[in-house]
Coordinates of C-alpha atoms and ligand atoms in Angstrom, one line a residue:
X28 CA 31.4 2.7 15.0
X29 CA 32.8 6.1 16.2
X30 CA 30.9 9.4 15.8
X31 CA 32.9 11.4 13.1
X32 CA 35.2 13.9 14.9
X33 CA 35.4 16.2 11.9
X34 CA 32.7 16.7 9.4
X35 CA 33.2 15.4 5.8
X36 CA 33.0 17.7 2.8
X37 CA 29.8 17.9 0.9
X38 CA 31.5 16.1 -2.1
X39 CA 32.8 13.3 0.2
X40 CA 29.4 12.8 1.8
X41 CA 27.6 12.7 -1.5
X42 CA 30.1 10.4 -3.2
X43 CA 29.9 8.0 -0.2
X44 CA 26.2 7.8 -0.5
X45 CA 26.4 7.3 -4.3
X46 CA 28.9 4.5 -3.6
X47 CA 26.4 2.9 -1.2
X48 CA 23.7 2.9 -3.9
X49 CA 25.8 0.7 -6.2
X50 CA 24.4 -2.5 -4.8
X51 CA 20.8 -1.3 -4.7
X52 CA 18.0 -2.5 -6.9
X53 CA 17.7 -0.6 -10.2
X54 CA 14.2 0.8 -10.1
X55 CA 14.8 3.3 -12.8
X56 CA 15.1 0.4 -15.3
X57 CA 12.1 -1.6 -14.1
X58 CA 14.0 -4.2 -12.1
X59 CA 11.7 -3.8 -9.0
X60 CA 8.0 -4.7 -9.0
X61 CA 7.1 -2.9 -5.8
X62 CA 8.6 -0.2 -3.5
X63 CA 9.1 2.4 -6.2
X64 CA 6.5 4.0 -8.5
X65 CA 8.3 5.8 -11.3
X66 CA 6.5 7.9 -13.9
X67 CA 9.6 9.0 -15.8
X68 CA 12.5 11.5 -15.5
X69 CA 10.4 14.7 -15.8
X70 CA 7.9 13.6 -13.1
X71 CA 10.9 12.7 -10.9
X72 CA 12.4 16.1 -11.4
X73 CA 9.1 17.8 -10.4
X74 CA 9.1 15.7 -7.2
X75 CA 12.7 16.7 -6.5
X76 CA 12.2 20.4 -7.0
X77 CA 8.9 20.5 -5.1
X78 CA 10.4 18.6 -2.1
X79 CA 13.3 21.0 -2.2
X80 CA 11.0 24.1 -2.2
X81 CA 9.4 22.9 1.0
X82 CA 12.3 20.9 2.4
X83 CA 12.6 22.7 5.7
X84 CA 9.0 23.6 6.4
X85 CA 7.0 21.7 9.1
X86 CA 3.3 21.0 8.9
X87 CA 3.1 20.6 12.7
X88 CA 1.9 24.2 13.0
X89 CA -0.7 24.9 10.3
X90 CA -0.5 28.6 11.0
X91 CA 3.2 29.1 10.3
X92 CA 3.2 27.9 6.7
X93 CA -0.1 28.7 5.1
X94 CA 1.3 27.8 1.7
X95 CA 2.0 24.3 2.8
X96 CA -1.4 24.1 4.5
X97 CA -3.0 25.0 1.2
X98 CA -1.1 22.2 -0.5
X99 CA -2.4 19.7 2.0
X100 CA -6.0 21.0 1.7
X101 CA -5.8 20.8 -2.1
X102 CA -4.4 17.2 -2.1
X103 CA -7.1 16.1 0.3
X104 CA -9.9 17.7 -1.6
X105 CA -8.7 16.5 -5.0
X106 CA -8.4 13.0 -3.7
X107 CA -12.0 13.2 -2.2
X108 CA -13.3 14.4 -5.5
X109 CA -11.4 11.6 -7.4
X110 CA -13.0 9.0 -5.0
X111 CA -16.5 10.6 -5.8
X112 CA -17.2 12.3 -2.5
X113 CA -16.0 15.9 -2.8
X114 CA -17.4 16.7 0.7
X115 CA -15.3 14.1 2.4
X116 CA -13.1 15.4 5.2
X117 CA -9.6 14.1 5.6
X118 CA -5.9 14.6 6.3
X119 CA -2.6 13.8 4.7
X120 CA -0.5 11.2 6.4
X121 CA 3.0 9.8 5.8
X122 CA 1.7 6.6 4.1
X123 CA -0.8 3.9 3.8
X124 CA 0.0 2.4 7.2
X125 CA -0.5 5.7 9.0
X126 CA -3.8 6.3 7.1
X127 CA -5.0 2.8 8.2
X128 CA -3.9 3.4 11.8
X129 CA -5.8 6.6 11.8
X130 CA -9.0 5.0 10.4
X131 CA -8.9 2.3 13.1
X132 CA -8.2 4.8 15.8
X133 CA -11.1 6.9 14.6
X134 CA -13.4 3.9 14.6
X135 CA -12.3 3.1 18.2
X136 CA -12.9 6.6 19.5
X137 CA -16.2 6.8 17.6
X138 CA -17.3 3.5 19.2
X139 CA -16.2 4.8 22.7
X140 CA -18.4 7.9 22.2
X141 CA -21.4 6.3 20.6
X142 CA -21.4 2.7 21.8
X143 CA -19.9 3.0 25.3
X144 CA -21.1 -0.5 26.3
X145 CA -18.4 -2.0 23.9
X146 CA -15.4 -2.5 26.0
X147 CA -13.6 -5.0 23.7
X148 CA -13.9 -3.6 20.2
X149 CA -13.4 -5.8 17.2
X150 CA -13.0 -5.2 13.5
X151 CA -13.5 -7.8 10.7
X152 CA -10.9 -7.8 8.0
X153 CA -10.3 -10.1 5.1
X154 CA -7.2 -12.4 5.6
X155 CA -5.7 -10.6 2.5
X156 CA -6.0 -7.1 4.0
X157 CA -2.7 -5.3 4.5
X158 CA -0.9 -6.0 7.8
X159 CA -1.2 -2.4 8.8
X160 CA -4.6 -3.5 10.2
X161 CA -2.7 -5.9 12.5
X162 CA -0.5 -3.1 13.5
X163 CA -3.5 -0.9 14.2
X164 CA -5.1 -3.8 16.2
X165 CA -1.9 -4.0 18.3
X166 CA -1.5 -0.3 18.8
X167 CA -5.1 0.5 19.6
X168 CA -6.3 -2.7 21.2
X169 CA -9.0 -3.4 18.7
X170 CA -9.2 -7.2 18.0
X171 CA -8.9 -8.1 14.4
X172 CA -11.1 -11.0 13.3
X173 CA -10.2 -12.5 9.9
X174 CA -12.7 -13.1 7.1
X175 CA -11.7 -16.0 4.9
X176 CA -11.6 -15.4 1.1
X177 CA -13.2 -17.5 -1.6
X178 CA -11.5 -19.2 -4.6
X179 CA -11.5 -15.8 -6.3
X180 CA -9.4 -14.4 -3.3
X181 CA -12.2 -11.9 -2.4
X182 CA -13.7 -11.7 1.1
X183 CA -16.4 -14.3 1.7
X184 CA -19.4 -12.2 2.5
X185 CA -21.3 -15.1 4.2
X186 CA -18.4 -15.7 6.5
X187 CA -18.2 -12.0 7.2
X188 CA -21.8 -11.9 8.3
X189 CA -21.2 -14.8 10.7
X190 CA -18.2 -13.0 12.2
X191 CA -20.0 -9.9 13.3
X192 CA -21.0 -9.7 16.9
X193 CA -22.0 -7.1 19.4
X194 CA -18.4 -5.9 19.8
X195 CA -17.8 -5.3 16.1
X196 CA -17.2 -1.6 15.3
X197 CA -15.6 -1.8 11.9
X198 CA -15.8 -3.8 8.6
X199 CA -12.9 -3.5 6.2
X200 CA -12.5 -4.3 2.5
X201 CA -9.7 -3.5 0.0
X202 CA -9.8 -1.8 -3.4
X203 CA -7.8 -3.8 -4.4
X204 CA -5.9 -6.0 -1.9
X205 CA -2.1 -6.4 -2.4
X206 CA -1.5 -10.1 -2.8
X207 CA -3.8 -10.8 -5.8
X208 CA -4.9 -7.4 -6.9
X209 CA -8.6 -8.2 -6.6
X210 CA -11.3 -5.9 -5.1
X211 CA -13.3 -7.2 -2.2
X212 CA -17.1 -7.2 -2.4
X213 CA -17.3 -3.6 -1.2
X214 CA -21.1 -3.2 -1.8
X215 CA -21.9 -6.2 0.3
X216 CA -19.4 -5.4 3.1
X217 CA -20.6 -1.8 3.4
X218 CA -24.2 -3.0 3.4
X219 CA -23.4 -5.4 6.2
X220 CA -21.8 -2.6 8.2
X221 CA -24.8 -0.3 7.6
X222 CA -27.2 -3.0 8.6
X223 CA -25.4 -3.3 12.0
X224 CA -25.0 0.5 12.4
X225 CA -21.2 0.3 12.4
X226 CA -18.4 1.8 10.2
X227 CA -16.9 0.5 7.0
X228 CA -13.3 1.4 5.8
X229 CA -12.2 0.8 2.3
X230 CA -8.4 0.4 2.0
X231 CA -7.7 2.0 -1.4
X232 CA -4.0 2.6 -0.6
X233 CA -3.1 0.7 -3.7
X234 CA -6.1 1.5 -5.9
X235 CA -7.1 5.0 -4.9
X236 CA -5.0 6.5 -7.6
X237 CA -5.5 3.6 -10.0
X238 CA -9.1 2.5 -10.2
X239 CA -10.7 5.9 -10.9
X240 CA -8.5 6.3 -14.0
X241 CA -9.0 2.7 -15.1
X242 CA -12.7 3.3 -14.9
X243 CA -12.4 6.4 -17.0
X244 CA -10.3 4.4 -19.5
X245 CA -13.3 2.0 -19.9
X246 CA -11.8 -1.0 -18.0
X247 CA -14.4 -3.0 -15.9
X248 CA -14.0 -1.9 -12.3
X249 CA -16.3 -3.1 -9.5
X250 CA -17.8 -0.6 -7.0
X251 CA -14.8 0.5 -4.9
X252 CA -15.3 4.0 -3.4
X253 CA -17.6 6.5 -1.6
X254 CA -20.3 5.9 -4.3
X255 CA -21.1 2.7 -2.3
X256 CA -23.6 3.5 0.5
X257 CA -22.2 2.6 3.9
X258 CA -18.5 3.3 3.1
X259 CA -17.6 5.6 5.9
X260 CA -13.8 6.1 5.4
X261 CA -11.1 5.4 2.8
X262 CA -7.3 5.4 2.6
X263 CA -5.5 6.3 -0.7
X264 CA -1.8 6.6 -1.2
X265 CA -0.4 9.4 -3.3
X266 CA 3.0 7.8 -3.0
X267 CA 1.9 4.6 -4.8
X268 CA -0.1 5.0 -8.1
X269 CA -0.3 8.8 -7.5
X270 CA 3.5 8.7 -8.3
X271 CA 4.3 11.2 -5.5
X272 CA 7.4 11.2 -3.3
X273 CA 7.4 8.8 -0.4
X274 CA 5.6 10.0 2.7
X275 CA 2.2 10.9 1.2
X276 CA -1.2 9.3 1.7
X277 CA -4.7 10.5 2.4
X278 CA -7.3 9.3 4.8
X279 CA -10.9 10.4 4.2
X280 CA -14.2 10.3 6.1
X281 CA -17.6 10.6 4.5
X282 CA -18.8 12.8 7.4
X283 CA -16.7 15.6 8.8
X284 CA -17.8 14.8 12.4
X285 CA -16.1 11.4 12.1
X286 CA -12.7 12.9 11.4
X287 CA -12.6 14.7 14.8
X288 CA -12.2 11.3 16.4
X289 CA -8.8 11.0 14.6
X290 CA -7.4 14.1 16.3
X291 CA -5.6 14.4 19.6
X292 CA -5.8 17.6 21.7
X293 CA -3.9 18.4 24.9
X294 CA -4.8 21.6 26.6
X295 CA -2.6 21.4 29.8
X296 CA 0.9 21.2 28.5
X297 CA 3.2 24.0 29.8
X298 CA 4.7 24.0 26.3
X299 CA 1.5 25.5 24.9
X300 CA -1.9 24.3 23.6
X301 CA -1.3 21.2 21.6
X302 CA -3.3 19.6 18.8
X303 CA -2.3 17.0 16.3
X304 CA -4.3 15.5 13.4
X305 CA -2.3 12.2 13.0
X306 CA 0.5 10.0 14.4
X307 CA 3.4 12.3 13.8
X308 CA 4.2 15.5 15.6
X309 CA 6.6 17.2 13.2
X310 CA 5.4 16.6 9.7
X311 CA 7.8 17.0 6.8
X312 CA 6.7 19.7 4.3
X313 CA 8.5 18.1 1.3
X314 CA 6.2 15.1 0.7
X315 CA 3.1 17.3 1.0
X316 CA 4.4 19.8 -1.5
X317 CA 5.6 17.0 -3.8
X318 CA 2.2 15.3 -3.7
X319 CA 0.5 18.6 -4.6
X320 CA 3.1 19.1 -7.4
X321 CA 2.7 15.7 -9.1
X322 CA -1.1 15.8 -9.0
X323 CA -0.9 19.2 -10.8
X324 CA 1.9 18.2 -13.1
X325 CA 0.3 15.0 -14.3
X326 CA -3.3 16.1 -14.1
X327 CA -6.1 13.9 -15.3
X328 CA -4.5 13.6 -18.8
X329 CA -1.2 12.5 -17.3
X330 CA -2.8 10.0 -14.9
X331 CA -4.8 8.5 -17.7
X332 CA -1.7 8.1 -19.8
X333 CA 0.5 6.4 -17.2
X334 CA -2.5 4.2 -16.0
X335 CA -3.2 3.2 -19.6
X336 CA 0.4 2.3 -20.1
X337 CA 0.7 0.4 -16.9
X338 CA -2.5 -1.5 -17.6
X339 CA -1.5 -2.5 -21.2
X340 CA 1.8 -3.6 -19.9
X341 CA 0.3 -5.6 -17.0
X342 CA -2.2 -7.3 -19.4
X343 CA 0.6 -8.3 -21.8
X344 CA 2.5 -9.7 -18.8
X345 CA -0.5 -11.6 -17.4
X346 CA -1.4 -13.1 -20.8
X347 CA 2.3 -14.0 -21.3
X348 CA 2.6 -15.7 -17.9
X349 CA -0.7 -17.6 -18.4
X350 CA 0.8 -18.8 -21.7
X351 CA 3.9 -20.3 -20.0
X352 CA 3.2 -24.0 -19.3
X353 CA 2.9 -24.5 -15.6
X354 CA 2.4 -20.8 -14.6
X355 CA -0.9 -19.1 -13.9
X356 CA -2.1 -15.7 -12.7
X357 CA -4.1 -15.8 -9.5
X358 CA -7.8 -14.8 -9.7
X359 CA -9.0 -12.0 -11.8
X360 CA -6.9 -8.9 -11.0
X361 CA -8.7 -5.6 -11.6
X362 CA -5.6 -3.5 -12.4
X363 CA -1.9 -3.6 -12.8
X364 CA -1.2 -5.5 -9.6
X365 CA -1.2 -9.3 -9.6
X366 CA 0.2 -12.5 -8.3
X367 CA 1.1 -15.8 -10.1
X368 CA 1.8 -19.3 -9.0
X369 CA 3.2 -22.5 -10.5
X370 CA 1.6 -25.9 -11.0
X371 CA 4.5 -28.2 -11.2
X372 CA 7.7 -26.4 -10.3
X373 CA 8.9 -24.8 -7.1
X374 CA 7.8 -21.2 -7.4
X375 CA 10.6 -20.1 -5.0
X376 CA 13.2 -21.8 -7.2
X377 CA 11.7 -19.6 -9.9
X378 CA 12.1 -16.5 -7.8
X379 CA 15.8 -17.4 -7.2
X380 CA 16.3 -17.9 -10.9
X381 CA 14.7 -14.5 -11.6
X382 CA 16.9 -12.9 -8.8
X383 CA 19.9 -14.3 -10.6
X384 CA 18.7 -12.6 -13.8
X385 CA 18.4 -9.3 -11.9
X386 CA 14.6 -9.1 -11.3
X387 CA 13.3 -8.5 -7.8
X388 CA 9.9 -10.2 -7.5
X389 CA 8.2 -10.1 -4.1
X390 CA 7.1 -13.5 -2.7
X391 CA 3.6 -14.5 -1.7
X392 CA 2.5 -17.4 0.6
X393 CA -0.7 -19.4 1.1
X394 CA -0.7 -20.0 -1.8
X395 CA 2.9 -19.7 -2.7
X396 CA 3.5 -17.2 -5.5
X397 CA 5.3 -14.2 -6.9
X398 CA 4.0 -10.7 -7.2
X399 CA 4.1 -7.8 -9.7
X400 CA 3.0 -4.2 -9.5
X401 CA 3.4 -2.7 -12.9
X402 CA 4.3 0.9 -13.8
X403 CA 5.3 2.6 -17.0
X404 CA 8.9 1.7 -16.2
X405 CA 8.1 -1.9 -17.1
X406 CA 6.6 -1.1 -20.6
X407 CA 9.8 -1.6 -22.6
X408 CA 10.7 -4.8 -20.7
X409 CA 7.7 -7.1 -21.3
X410 CA 9.4 -9.4 -23.8
X411 CA 12.6 -9.7 -21.7
X412 CA 10.7 -10.4 -18.4
X413 CA 8.6 -13.1 -20.2
X414 CA 11.5 -14.7 -22.0
X415 CA 13.5 -14.8 -18.7
X416 CA 10.5 -16.4 -16.9
X417 CA 10.0 -18.9 -19.7
X418 CA 13.6 -19.9 -19.8
X419 CA 13.9 -20.1 -16.0
X420 CA 10.7 -22.2 -15.8
X421 CA 11.9 -24.7 -18.4
X422 CA 15.3 -25.0 -16.8
X423 CA 13.8 -25.6 -13.3
X424 CA 11.4 -28.2 -14.7
X425 CA 14.1 -29.9 -16.7
X426 CA 16.6 -30.0 -13.8
X427 CA 14.0 -30.5 -11.0
X428 CA 15.6 -27.6 -9.2
X429 CA 14.3 -26.7 -5.7
X430 CA 14.7 -23.4 -3.9
X431 CA 17.8 -23.1 -1.8
X432 CA 18.9 -20.8 1.0
X433 CA 16.6 -17.8 1.8
X434 CA 14.0 -18.8 -0.8
X435 CA 13.8 -22.3 0.5
X436 CA 13.5 -21.0 4.0
X437 CA 10.7 -18.6 2.9
X438 CA 8.8 -21.5 1.3
X439 CA 9.2 -23.6 4.5
X440 CA 8.0 -20.8 6.7
X441 CA 5.0 -20.3 4.6
X442 CA 3.8 -23.9 5.1
X443 CA 4.6 -24.3 8.8
X444 CA 1.5 -24.7 11.0
X445 CA 3.1 -23.1 14.0
X446 CA 2.6 -19.4 13.1
X447 CA 3.9 -18.3 16.5
X448 CA 7.3 -19.7 15.7
X449 CA 7.2 -18.1 12.3
X450 CA 6.4 -14.7 13.9
X451 CA 9.3 -15.2 16.4
X452 CA 11.6 -15.9 13.4
X453 CA 10.4 -12.6 11.8
X454 CA 11.0 -10.6 15.0
X455 CA 14.5 -12.1 15.4
X456 CA 15.2 -11.2 11.7
X457 CA 14.3 -7.6 12.5
X458 CA 16.3 -7.6 15.7
X459 CA 19.4 -8.7 13.9
X460 CA 19.1 -6.6 10.8
X461 CA 21.7 -4.0 12.2
X462 CA 24.1 -6.9 12.9
X463 CA 24.4 -7.8 9.2
Ligands
PLP15 C1 -3.4 -2.5 -0.1 C2 -2.4 -1.8 0.7 N1 -2.7 -1.1 1.9 C3 -1.8 -0.5 2.6 C4 -0.5 -0.5 2.3 C5 0.5 0.1 3.3 O1 1.1 1.2 2.7 P1 2.5 1.8 3.2 O2 3.5 0.8 2.9 O3 2.6 3.1 2.5 O4 2.4 2.0 4.7 C6 -0.1 -1.2 1.2 C7 1.3 -1.3 0.8 O5 1.7 -2.0 -0.1 C8 -1.0 -1.9 0.4 O6 -0.7 -2.6 -0.7

C-alpha cells in the first residue's frame, strides 16, 4: 500500500471510515456480549463531548493541564470511596490490563525493597484469572503459579495455601472472574496473604463498577473489596461497567506508600527530569475527561438504574437458558456476567448457529462454553435471544450438527494436551492478522 500523495477531504475520510464500519458488529442493538458497554444514546453523547473537550490534552505533565489532573484525582477518589476505602491512593490507567501490570510491578518493587532475599518472586493466581496476569508475569519476570478452582469455579483455598512458598510475594483473586462471573473467596485469600506478610490484589476490573451497586440494590454479594482485611490493592475498570469511553481504569492501593513502587523516576535525562506514574508516557486526556463525565452524569442513581436493568435482564437470560433442555449456566454468577455450557450438543456448533443469526457470543474452554456480559442494550432482546438459542439447540440436536471451520478448530484447540502447540498457533494467528 502506498502512502497517500495528496490528502483526502474530510468528507471523503469520514465516509470511507463509515463504509468500513458496515461489516462491524452492531453493538448499539445488543448484538455483542462483550467489548462494548453501552448505557444509551445520551450517555454516549456525554462521552463524545467530554472526550472532545479534552481531545488534545496530555496527562503526561500534570502541571500543564490542572483541569485534567483534577478529573483524574476525582475519578480515583470516587472509585476508592465506591470500593469502601476513601483513603486509598491510586492512578488512572488505560485499561484493566495496565492496572494489573501496575499492581504486579508494584508488588515486585515492594518485595525488592522489603524482602531482598527473594530473587525469584512468585504470585499465586486462580486459573480463571485474567491473562493480563500472565502478561505481567512475562513483562516483570514474576512467576505465576496457578491455583485450581473447585466445582463452583472459585479458587480452591486449600490448594492456594499449599502453593505459597518463601518466594511468594502476591496472592490474587477476582471480583468476579471473567469466564463464569463468580467471585473468588476474597476473605480467605486475603487472610492467607496477611498470614504470610505478603500482598493481595483483587482484580475488580469487571466488578468494580458493578458489585457495589448490586449490593446497594439488595442482591447477595460476597466480600469483594477493601472492606476485607488484607486486600492491599484493587483494579477497577471505568470503561467496563462504569460505561466510560475506552482507555479508562483505576488501580488503587490501601496504603499510599505502596503506590510509590508503581512509579518510575529518571533524574539524569538531558531532556529534563522525568517521572511517570504508569506504563504510558503520553496519556490521552479524552478518556480521563470522559470517565469523569460519565461518573458525574450517571451518578449513583444512574448506576443503580443501569445495574438493576442489566441484572434483571441477565437473570431472565440465565433462567431462560437453564430452561432450554441440554443447556445450563456454569456455577452461581454474582452479577450480569456468566457462561453456559451444553450437555448433549456441540456448544461450538451452537455458537456457529448463533453467529449465523447475528449474535456474537464469546467462546470459553475447559469446560467448553459460551459467554455473556449483559448491559441495558440487551433488555429488549431477551425473548429473541432465548428463542434463537432454543431453536438453534433443537436444530443441532435433531440434525446431530457438529461445529465446522473456525468453531471446530477452537473446540479442538481447547482439548489439545499440548498447550505449547496451541500457544504457537495463537502467536501465528496474531502474526498473520495483517495478511488477512
Ligand atoms: C476480570 C478482568 N480483568 C481484567 C480484564 C482486562 O481488561 P482490559 O481488556 O481493559 O485490559 C478483563 C477484561 O475483560 C477482565 O474481565
